[in-house]
Amino acid sequence: MPESQRAALIQALPYGRRYARALTRSQPRGDLLVAESLRTLTTSRPADDLPALCRLYQEISRHFSAQADHHHPEGSLSIRQRQLLLLLTLEEVSPPMAARILDLSDAEAERETERAYSFLKTGIQTSVLIIEDEPIIAMDIEELVLQCGHKVAGIAHTQEDAIRIAQETRPGLILADINLGSGGDGMRAVAEITKTHDAPIIYVTAYPERLLTGETSEPSFVITKPFEPLTLAVATYQAVSSFDLASS
């Protein structure tokens, strides 16, 4: 593989990790999926003119589809629908490019996307603890949470407040900023909360590439600020449904 292509893949890695982790609902399984996909990409010639990041998305999707159980219970999204939603919302890929990545026609991709969106409108509702140190941003996130049909368990601006509110409300989902400024650290708050309360976690950050290095224990679900209601709805479905699967 030419050095320029190798460098482009390295630059794409954080976003490939985010996609794979959300797809597999697990950091270890997601990172293994990325490693398998990279081995394929670095030992074969590019089949088309896709950018490096999109080729990585494509290989991750192919490997996951080949390994996954394609039976999905009634009341859940299919693998293809989940892949489309994650590409379109979490990774902000355009609809035509998402179709190319998944080897679908534009019409097929549009049809599956519409079905997935319809499902999400009736989707999972839960109570959400918002951990965010900036009051205005916290209010915006609160509005997005409500638009998705969830309840707000509370808003915490500091690490200490987050731990206290979680103990009092026992939220069904935690949506946490990573950097709380002088108020502490969002990941430390979550680590303390999860010692006594199990709940799925979604982290929000303006710099996901700094978090998705693959070098340490990291979150499975990461949203880039700013985000739209649909992005939150998709991430919530992934996080809560994965938590339900692990608990059952």
XYZ file of C-alpha atoms in Angstrom:
248
model
C 0.000 0.000 0.000
C 1.369 3.468 -0.889
C 2.503 5.556 2.059
C -0.090 8.254 1.301
C -2.946 5.731 1.534
C -1.524 4.288 4.748
C -1.333 7.784 6.260
C -4.929 8.486 5.234
C -6.108 5.290 6.941
C -4.255 6.196 10.133
C -5.983 9.571 10.126
C -9.349 7.810 9.630
C -8.853 5.382 12.529
C -10.621 7.311 15.343
C -13.808 7.583 13.284
C -13.604 3.974 12.180
C -13.292 2.979 15.830
C -16.344 5.048 16.754
C -18.424 3.454 13.995
C -17.285 -0.080 14.813
C -17.850 0.326 18.548
C -21.362 1.657 18.023
C -22.082 -1.108 15.520
C -20.866 -3.929 17.775
C -22.032 -2.107 20.945
C -18.656 -2.851 22.524
C -15.205 -1.267 22.647
C -13.220 -4.569 22.539
C -15.327 -6.112 19.762
C -15.365 -2.847 17.827
C -11.601 -2.447 17.987
C -11.131 -6.080 16.904
C -13.441 -5.421 13.952
C -11.333 -2.396 12.967
C -8.126 -4.446 13.195
C -9.581 -7.155 10.931
C -10.763 -4.533 8.457
C -7.377 -2.815 8.380
C -5.631 -6.099 7.627
C -7.869 -6.534 4.589
C -7.374 -2.969 3.401
C -3.586 -2.975 3.748
C -3.167 -6.237 1.838
C -5.469 -5.472 -1.102
C -5.698 -2.807 -3.778
C -8.538 -0.263 -3.483
C -11.444 -1.423 -5.614
C -12.712 2.101 -6.324
C -12.084 5.763 -5.669
C -13.646 5.915 -2.209
C -11.822 8.143 0.306
C -9.806 6.263 2.916
C -12.324 6.834 5.698
C -15.210 5.594 3.562
C -13.213 2.523 2.513
C -12.644 1.821 6.205
C -16.371 2.207 6.912
C -17.081 -0.127 4.000
C -14.698 -2.842 5.167
C -15.965 -2.603 8.752
C -19.533 -2.973 7.482
C -18.638 -5.970 5.322
C -16.774 -7.765 8.091
C -19.558 -7.095 10.582
C -22.269 -8.293 8.175
C -20.305 -11.471 7.463
C -19.953 -12.268 11.170
C -23.336 -11.154 12.490
C -26.511 -13.104 13.074
C -28.892 -11.537 10.541
C -31.990 -12.618 12.426
C -33.330 -9.634 14.321
C -36.184 -9.865 16.826
C -39.480 -8.185 16.089
C -39.297 -4.601 17.304
C -35.660 -4.038 16.449
C -33.622 -2.606 13.595
C -31.971 -4.861 11.025
C -28.185 -4.860 10.677
C -28.408 -2.897 7.419
C -30.720 -0.324 8.988
C -28.398 0.132 11.950
C -25.422 0.561 9.636
C -27.262 3.177 7.589
C -28.383 5.158 10.622
C -24.931 5.149 12.191
C -23.286 6.256 8.962
C -25.824 9.003 8.327
C -26.069 10.398 11.855
C -23.084 9.470 14.014
C -20.554 9.620 11.155
C -22.361 12.314 9.129
C -21.893 10.521 5.800
C -24.061 11.743 2.901
C -26.926 9.436 1.784
C -25.335 8.641 -1.631
C -21.994 7.826 0.019
C -23.679 5.662 2.682
C -25.350 3.702 -0.125
C -21.965 3.174 -1.827
C -20.334 2.081 1.409
C -23.032 -0.542 1.990
C -23.222 -1.649 -1.662
C -26.836 -0.521 -1.990
C -28.615 1.378 -4.715
C -29.760 4.862 -3.765
C -33.364 3.640 -3.831
C -32.620 0.665 -1.562
C -30.746 2.860 0.900
C -33.552 5.436 0.953
C -36.175 2.745 1.537
C -34.260 1.140 4.404
C -33.493 4.515 5.952
C -37.165 5.532 5.918
C -38.103 2.260 7.622
C -35.416 2.803 10.250
C -36.517 6.395 10.906
C -40.125 5.217 11.296
C -39.003 2.663 13.851
C -37.054 5.230 15.860
C -40.108 7.490 16.109
C -41.740 4.783 18.208
C -38.415 3.825 19.793
C -36.976 3.579 23.249
C -37.847 6.165 25.887
C -35.927 6.475 29.126
C -34.805 8.955 31.793
C -31.578 10.792 31.021
C -29.016 12.362 33.330
C -27.197 15.175 31.506
C -23.676 15.961 32.708
C -22.540 19.256 31.132
C -20.715 22.184 32.710
C -21.870 24.898 30.261
C -25.440 25.985 31.257
C -26.494 27.099 27.765
C -25.214 23.900 26.151
C -26.925 21.887 28.897
C -30.227 23.611 28.077
C -29.782 22.827 24.373
C -29.067 19.171 25.171
C -32.086 19.058 27.474
C -34.281 20.267 24.599
C -32.851 17.596 22.288
C -33.458 14.912 24.904
C -37.087 16.010 25.251
C -37.522 16.111 21.459
C -36.455 12.462 21.358
C -39.257 11.590 23.764
C -37.076 11.020 26.820
C -37.447 12.421 30.321
C -34.678 14.447 31.939
C -33.675 12.906 35.265
C -31.493 15.910 36.065
C -28.747 18.229 34.855
C -25.351 18.170 36.570
C -22.742 20.868 35.978
C -20.036 19.291 38.143
C -18.627 15.869 38.906
C -19.993 16.060 42.452
C -23.491 17.037 41.301
C -23.524 14.208 38.753
C -22.798 11.576 41.396
C -25.424 12.994 43.746
C -28.177 13.282 41.115
C -27.486 9.783 39.811
C -27.849 8.368 43.326
C -31.126 10.224 43.776
C -32.750 9.556 40.377
C -31.243 6.268 39.093
C -31.352 7.364 35.426
C -31.905 4.963 32.545
C -29.180 6.652 30.467
C -26.261 8.977 31.199
C -25.278 11.595 28.621
C -21.943 12.990 29.769
C -19.523 15.639 28.594
C -15.913 14.627 29.184
C -14.379 17.932 30.246
C -16.339 19.700 33.009
C -13.815 22.528 33.368
C -13.265 23.483 36.996
C -16.173 21.189 37.927
C -14.214 18.007 37.410
C -14.150 15.198 34.861
C -17.161 13.564 33.214
C -15.533 10.167 32.833
C -14.508 10.111 36.496
C -18.050 11.033 37.482
C -19.411 8.165 35.405
C -16.843 5.751 36.836
C -18.015 6.629 40.344
C -21.705 6.430 39.410
C -21.394 3.002 37.796
C -19.917 1.515 40.959
C -23.444 1.430 42.381
C -25.729 1.993 39.378
C -25.757 0.221 36.013
C -26.828 2.398 33.093
C -25.724 2.830 29.480
C -23.396 5.779 28.860
C -23.086 8.123 25.895
C -20.182 10.582 25.951
C -20.317 13.886 24.098
C -17.213 15.779 23.013
C -16.119 18.255 20.374
C -12.922 16.240 19.865
C -13.795 12.524 19.506
C -10.459 11.711 17.868
C -8.701 12.532 21.159
C -10.803 9.933 22.940
C -10.846 7.130 20.365
C -7.196 6.134 20.377
C -7.602 2.439 21.177
C -4.850 2.716 23.782
C -6.919 2.577 26.976
C -10.362 1.596 28.201
C -12.687 3.935 26.353
C -16.427 4.413 25.842
C -18.407 2.458 23.267
C -20.707 5.393 22.431
C -19.362 8.828 21.533
C -21.290 11.742 19.961
C -19.552 14.737 18.434
C -20.727 18.182 19.530
C -22.875 19.781 18.247
C -25.379 17.054 17.440
C -28.923 16.765 16.113
C -31.953 15.072 17.717
C -31.730 12.176 15.261
C -28.101 11.546 16.200
C -29.111 11.360 19.838
C -32.062 9.086 18.999
C -29.803 6.661 17.125
C -27.122 6.680 19.819
C -29.750 6.186 22.523
C -31.226 3.205 20.690
C -27.775 1.652 20.309
C -26.775 2.281 23.917
C -30.021 1.255 25.605
C -30.639 -1.786 23.408
C -27.064 -3.008 23.955
C -27.530 -2.543 27.703
C -30.781 -4.516 27.585
C -29.058 -7.311 25.644
C -26.227 -7.479 28.159
C -28.675 -7.518 31.072
C -30.947 -10.223 29.657
